Short mmCIF file of C-alpha atoms in Angstrom, two decimals:
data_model
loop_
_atom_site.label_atom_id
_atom_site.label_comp_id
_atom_site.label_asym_id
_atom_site.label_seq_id
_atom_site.Cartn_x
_atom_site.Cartn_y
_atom_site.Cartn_z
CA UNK K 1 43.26 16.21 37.70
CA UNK K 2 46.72 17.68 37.47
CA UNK K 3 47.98 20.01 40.16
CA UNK K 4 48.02 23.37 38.19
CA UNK K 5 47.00 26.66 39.72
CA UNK K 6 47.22 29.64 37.92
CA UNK K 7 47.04 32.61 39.46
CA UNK K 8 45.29 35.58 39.61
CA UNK K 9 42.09 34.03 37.59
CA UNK K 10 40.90 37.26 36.04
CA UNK K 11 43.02 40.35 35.81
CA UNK K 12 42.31 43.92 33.66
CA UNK K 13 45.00 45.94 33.91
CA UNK K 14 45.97 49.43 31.85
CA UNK K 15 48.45 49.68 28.60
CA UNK K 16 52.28 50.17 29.90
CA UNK K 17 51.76 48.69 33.18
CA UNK K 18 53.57 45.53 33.93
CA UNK K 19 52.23 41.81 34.74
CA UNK K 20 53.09 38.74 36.51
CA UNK K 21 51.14 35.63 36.21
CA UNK K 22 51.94 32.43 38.04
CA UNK K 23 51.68 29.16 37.04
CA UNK K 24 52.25 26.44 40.88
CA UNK K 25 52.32 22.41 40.80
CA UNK K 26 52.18 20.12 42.97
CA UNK K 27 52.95 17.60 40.72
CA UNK K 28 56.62 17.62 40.72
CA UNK K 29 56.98 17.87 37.40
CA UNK K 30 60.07 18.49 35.34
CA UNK K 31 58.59 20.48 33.00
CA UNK K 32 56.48 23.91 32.59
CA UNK K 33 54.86 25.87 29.65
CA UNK K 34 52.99 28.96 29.06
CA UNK K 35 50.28 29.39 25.95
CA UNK K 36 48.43 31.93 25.03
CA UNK K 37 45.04 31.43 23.69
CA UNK K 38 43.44 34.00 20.71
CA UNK K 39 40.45 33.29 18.72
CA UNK K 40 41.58 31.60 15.56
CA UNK K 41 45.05 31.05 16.65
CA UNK K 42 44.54 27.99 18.58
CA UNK K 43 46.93 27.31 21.44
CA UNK K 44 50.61 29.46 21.23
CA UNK K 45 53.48 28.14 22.80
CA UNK K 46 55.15 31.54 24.82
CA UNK K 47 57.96 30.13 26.88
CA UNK K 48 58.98 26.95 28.35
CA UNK K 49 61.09 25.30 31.18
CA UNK K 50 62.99 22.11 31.89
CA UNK K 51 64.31 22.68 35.00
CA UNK K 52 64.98 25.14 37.54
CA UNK K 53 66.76 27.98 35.84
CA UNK K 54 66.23 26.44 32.39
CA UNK K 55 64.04 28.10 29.82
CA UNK K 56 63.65 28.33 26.33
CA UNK K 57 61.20 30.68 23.97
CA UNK K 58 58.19 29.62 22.52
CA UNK K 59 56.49 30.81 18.85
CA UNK K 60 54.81 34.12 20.40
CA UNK K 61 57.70 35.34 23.17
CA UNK K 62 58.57 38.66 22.18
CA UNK K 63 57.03 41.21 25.02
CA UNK K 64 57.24 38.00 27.67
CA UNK K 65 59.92 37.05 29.69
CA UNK K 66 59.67 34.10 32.43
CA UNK K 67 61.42 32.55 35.62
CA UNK K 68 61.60 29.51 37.26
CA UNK K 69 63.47 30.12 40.76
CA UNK K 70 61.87 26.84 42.33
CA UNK K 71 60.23 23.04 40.67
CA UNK K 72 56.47 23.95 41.38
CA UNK K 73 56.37 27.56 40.27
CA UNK K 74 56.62 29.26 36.74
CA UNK K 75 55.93 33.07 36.52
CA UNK K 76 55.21 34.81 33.47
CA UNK K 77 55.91 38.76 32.92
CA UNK K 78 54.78 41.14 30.96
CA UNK K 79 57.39 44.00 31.19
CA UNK K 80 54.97 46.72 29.82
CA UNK K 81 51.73 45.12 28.85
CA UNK K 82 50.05 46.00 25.25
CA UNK K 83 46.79 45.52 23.98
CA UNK K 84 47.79 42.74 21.58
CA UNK K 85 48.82 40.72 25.16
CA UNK K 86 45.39 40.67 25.98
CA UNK K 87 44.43 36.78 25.53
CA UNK K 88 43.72 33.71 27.90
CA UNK K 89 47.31 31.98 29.25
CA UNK K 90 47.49 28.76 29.97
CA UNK K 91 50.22 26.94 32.05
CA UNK K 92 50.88 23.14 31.46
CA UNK K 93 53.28 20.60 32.92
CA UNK K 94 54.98 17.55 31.80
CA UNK K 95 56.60 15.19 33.44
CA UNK K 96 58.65 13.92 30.67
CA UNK K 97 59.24 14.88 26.72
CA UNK K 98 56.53 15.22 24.45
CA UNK K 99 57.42 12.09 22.75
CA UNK K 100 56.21 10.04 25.87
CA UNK K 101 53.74 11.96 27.85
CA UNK K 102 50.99 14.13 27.29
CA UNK K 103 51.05 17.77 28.39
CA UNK K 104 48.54 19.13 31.23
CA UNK K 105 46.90 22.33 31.80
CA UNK K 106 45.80 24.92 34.28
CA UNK K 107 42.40 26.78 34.33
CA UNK K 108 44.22 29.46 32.18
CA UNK K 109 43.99 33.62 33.24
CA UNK K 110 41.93 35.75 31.36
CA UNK K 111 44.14 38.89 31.13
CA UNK K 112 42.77 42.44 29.42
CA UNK K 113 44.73 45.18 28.84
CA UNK K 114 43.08 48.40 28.42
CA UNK E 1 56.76 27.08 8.27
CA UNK E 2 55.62 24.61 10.84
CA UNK E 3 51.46 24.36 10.77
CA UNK E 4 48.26 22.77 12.03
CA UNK E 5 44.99 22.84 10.37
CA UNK E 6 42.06 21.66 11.73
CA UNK E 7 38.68 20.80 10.23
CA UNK E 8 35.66 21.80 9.86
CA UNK E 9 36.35 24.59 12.13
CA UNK E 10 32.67 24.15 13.52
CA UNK E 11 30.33 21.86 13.32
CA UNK E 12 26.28 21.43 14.59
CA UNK E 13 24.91 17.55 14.70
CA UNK E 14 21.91 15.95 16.31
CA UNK E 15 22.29 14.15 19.48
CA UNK E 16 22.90 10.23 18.82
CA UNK E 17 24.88 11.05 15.13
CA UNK E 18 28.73 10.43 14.70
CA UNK E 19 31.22 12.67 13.84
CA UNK E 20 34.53 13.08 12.04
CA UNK E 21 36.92 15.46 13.41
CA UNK E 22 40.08 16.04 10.80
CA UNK E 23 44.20 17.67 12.04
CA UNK E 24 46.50 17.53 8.87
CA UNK E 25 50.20 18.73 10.11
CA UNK E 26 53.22 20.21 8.64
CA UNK E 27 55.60 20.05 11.42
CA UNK E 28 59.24 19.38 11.16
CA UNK E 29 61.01 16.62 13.82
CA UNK E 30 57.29 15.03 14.12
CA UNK E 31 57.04 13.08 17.63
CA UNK E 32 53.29 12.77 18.39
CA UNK E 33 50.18 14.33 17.56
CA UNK E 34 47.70 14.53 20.73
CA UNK E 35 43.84 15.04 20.34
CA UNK E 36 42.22 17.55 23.42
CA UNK E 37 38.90 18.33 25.02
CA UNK E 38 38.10 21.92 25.82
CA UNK E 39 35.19 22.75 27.19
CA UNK E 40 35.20 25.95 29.45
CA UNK E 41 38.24 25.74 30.84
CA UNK E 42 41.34 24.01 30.27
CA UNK E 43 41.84 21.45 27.52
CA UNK E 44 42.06 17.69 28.64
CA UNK E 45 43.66 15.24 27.38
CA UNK E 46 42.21 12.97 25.04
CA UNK E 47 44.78 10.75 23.10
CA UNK E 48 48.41 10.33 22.08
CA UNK E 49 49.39 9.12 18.71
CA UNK E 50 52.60 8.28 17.97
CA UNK E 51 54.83 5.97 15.65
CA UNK E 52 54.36 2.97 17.94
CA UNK E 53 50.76 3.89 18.69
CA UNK E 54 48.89 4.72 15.50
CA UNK E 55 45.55 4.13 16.88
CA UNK E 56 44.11 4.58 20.50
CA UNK E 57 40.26 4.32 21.21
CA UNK E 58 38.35 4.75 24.37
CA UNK E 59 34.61 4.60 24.75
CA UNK E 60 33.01 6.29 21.61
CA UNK E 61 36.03 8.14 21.12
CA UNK E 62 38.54 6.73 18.94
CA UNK E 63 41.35 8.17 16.81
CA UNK E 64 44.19 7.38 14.40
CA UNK E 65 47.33 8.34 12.79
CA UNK E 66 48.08 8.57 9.22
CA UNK E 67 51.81 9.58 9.30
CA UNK E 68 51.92 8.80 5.16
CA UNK E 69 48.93 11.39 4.86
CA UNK E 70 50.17 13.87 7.77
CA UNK E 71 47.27 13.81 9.12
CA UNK E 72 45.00 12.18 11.59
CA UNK E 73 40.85 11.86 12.57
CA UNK E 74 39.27 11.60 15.69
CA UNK E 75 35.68 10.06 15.86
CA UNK E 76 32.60 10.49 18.13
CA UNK E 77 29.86 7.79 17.84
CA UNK E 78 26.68 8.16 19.57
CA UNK E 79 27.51 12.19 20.11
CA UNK E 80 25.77 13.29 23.42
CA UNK E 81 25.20 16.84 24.32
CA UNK E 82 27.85 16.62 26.54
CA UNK E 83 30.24 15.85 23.86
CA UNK E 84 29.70 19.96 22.62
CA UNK E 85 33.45 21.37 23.17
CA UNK E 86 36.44 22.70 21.04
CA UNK E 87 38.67 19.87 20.20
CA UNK E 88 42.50 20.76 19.86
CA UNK E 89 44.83 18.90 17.89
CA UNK E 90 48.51 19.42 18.47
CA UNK E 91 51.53 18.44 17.01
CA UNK E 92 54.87 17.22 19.42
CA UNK E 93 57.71 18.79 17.82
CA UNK E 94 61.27 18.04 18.58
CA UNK E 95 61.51 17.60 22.27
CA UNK E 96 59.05 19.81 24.51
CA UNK E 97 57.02 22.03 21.50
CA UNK E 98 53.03 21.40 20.94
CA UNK E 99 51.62 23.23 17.49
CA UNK E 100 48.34 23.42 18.11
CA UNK E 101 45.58 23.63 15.44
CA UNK E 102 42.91 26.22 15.70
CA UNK E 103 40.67 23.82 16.84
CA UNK E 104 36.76 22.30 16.17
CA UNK E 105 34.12 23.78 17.69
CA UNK E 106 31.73 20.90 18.22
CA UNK E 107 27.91 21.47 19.06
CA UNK E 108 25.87 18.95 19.87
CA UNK E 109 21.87 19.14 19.43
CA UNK E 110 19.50 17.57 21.98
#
């Protein structure tokens, strides 16, 4: 299995309040993504990275923002969480484009937002 | 607007049948289209289908690419119980994005 941890597991947290999740690999991988997962939705791409510094937005990023200060760790934040934001995220890593290699994911976080 | 549909969106067999597990894509800059497991956690990966690789099979599992249909199947023969899981198909786009379908919830009967 892939090196993901995501981190915390489980949260509930209150409307207005603000979130960080982190995604950690020990992989070594050059790239990072978070999804958010909704009943009928599928998978939703939120933000991405490919490389320190580097991100780009997903589908779904308005209300997220992200950093990636170091290779193995990817945080996401929620400024001032909504109920909408409540969902399952998933991180995944890649170690090279989609055209080559297959994406991997992280136990996800079950986030609610009262 | 770039999609994935899926189908059926669930589906209830007897242990021992096969199964037929449908993605049709509209996705612009098309790189791959990559068949998942999910059962409670995080999805695994099944497959990658791409232009040079329009068929991959392992075990009962087996799946293939129709890039003149959009679309592509993935097959179960023999189902077990433990094959009961939400199968994801997603789309590469471009360089780094996945557009995932909505995925198949599969239930397998004993």
């Amino acid at each position: 299995d892939a090196g993901i941890t995501q981190s915390p597991r489980h949260k509930v947290t209150e409307t207005g309040t603000p979130v960080t999740l982190r995604c950690h690999q020990t992989e070594n991988h050059r790239y990072m993504y978070w999804y958010r997962q909704d009943p009928g939705h599928g998978l939703r791409l939120i933000h991405y990275s490919y490389g320190v510094k580097d991100t780009d937005k997903g589908e779904v990023s308005d209300g997220y923002s992200v950093s990636r200060s170091k290779t193995e760790d990817f945080l996401l934040t929620l400024e001032s969480a909504t109920s909408s934001q409540t969902s399952v995220y998933f991180c995944a890593i890649s170690e090279r484009g989609i055209s080559n290699q297959p994406q991997h994911f992280g136990d996800g976080t079950r986030l609610s937002i009262l | 607007e770039d999609k994935v549909v899926q189908s059926p969106l669930s589906l209830v067999v007897h242990e021992g049948d096969t199964v037929t597990l449908n993605c049709s894509y509209e996705v612009t800059n098309f790189r791959s289209l990559l068949w998942y497991k999910q059962e409670k956690k995080a999805p695994t990966f099944l497959f990658m289908l791409t232009s040079s690789g329009i068929e991959k099979k392992s075990g009962r599992l087996s799946s293939i690419l129709d890039k003149k249909e959009l679309s592509s199947i993935l097959n179960i023969t023999a189902t077990q119980t433990g094959d009961s899981a939400i199968y994801l198909c997603a789309v590469g786009q471009g360089a780094q994005k996945l557009v995932f379908g909505q995925g198949t919830r599969l239930t397998i009967n004993p």
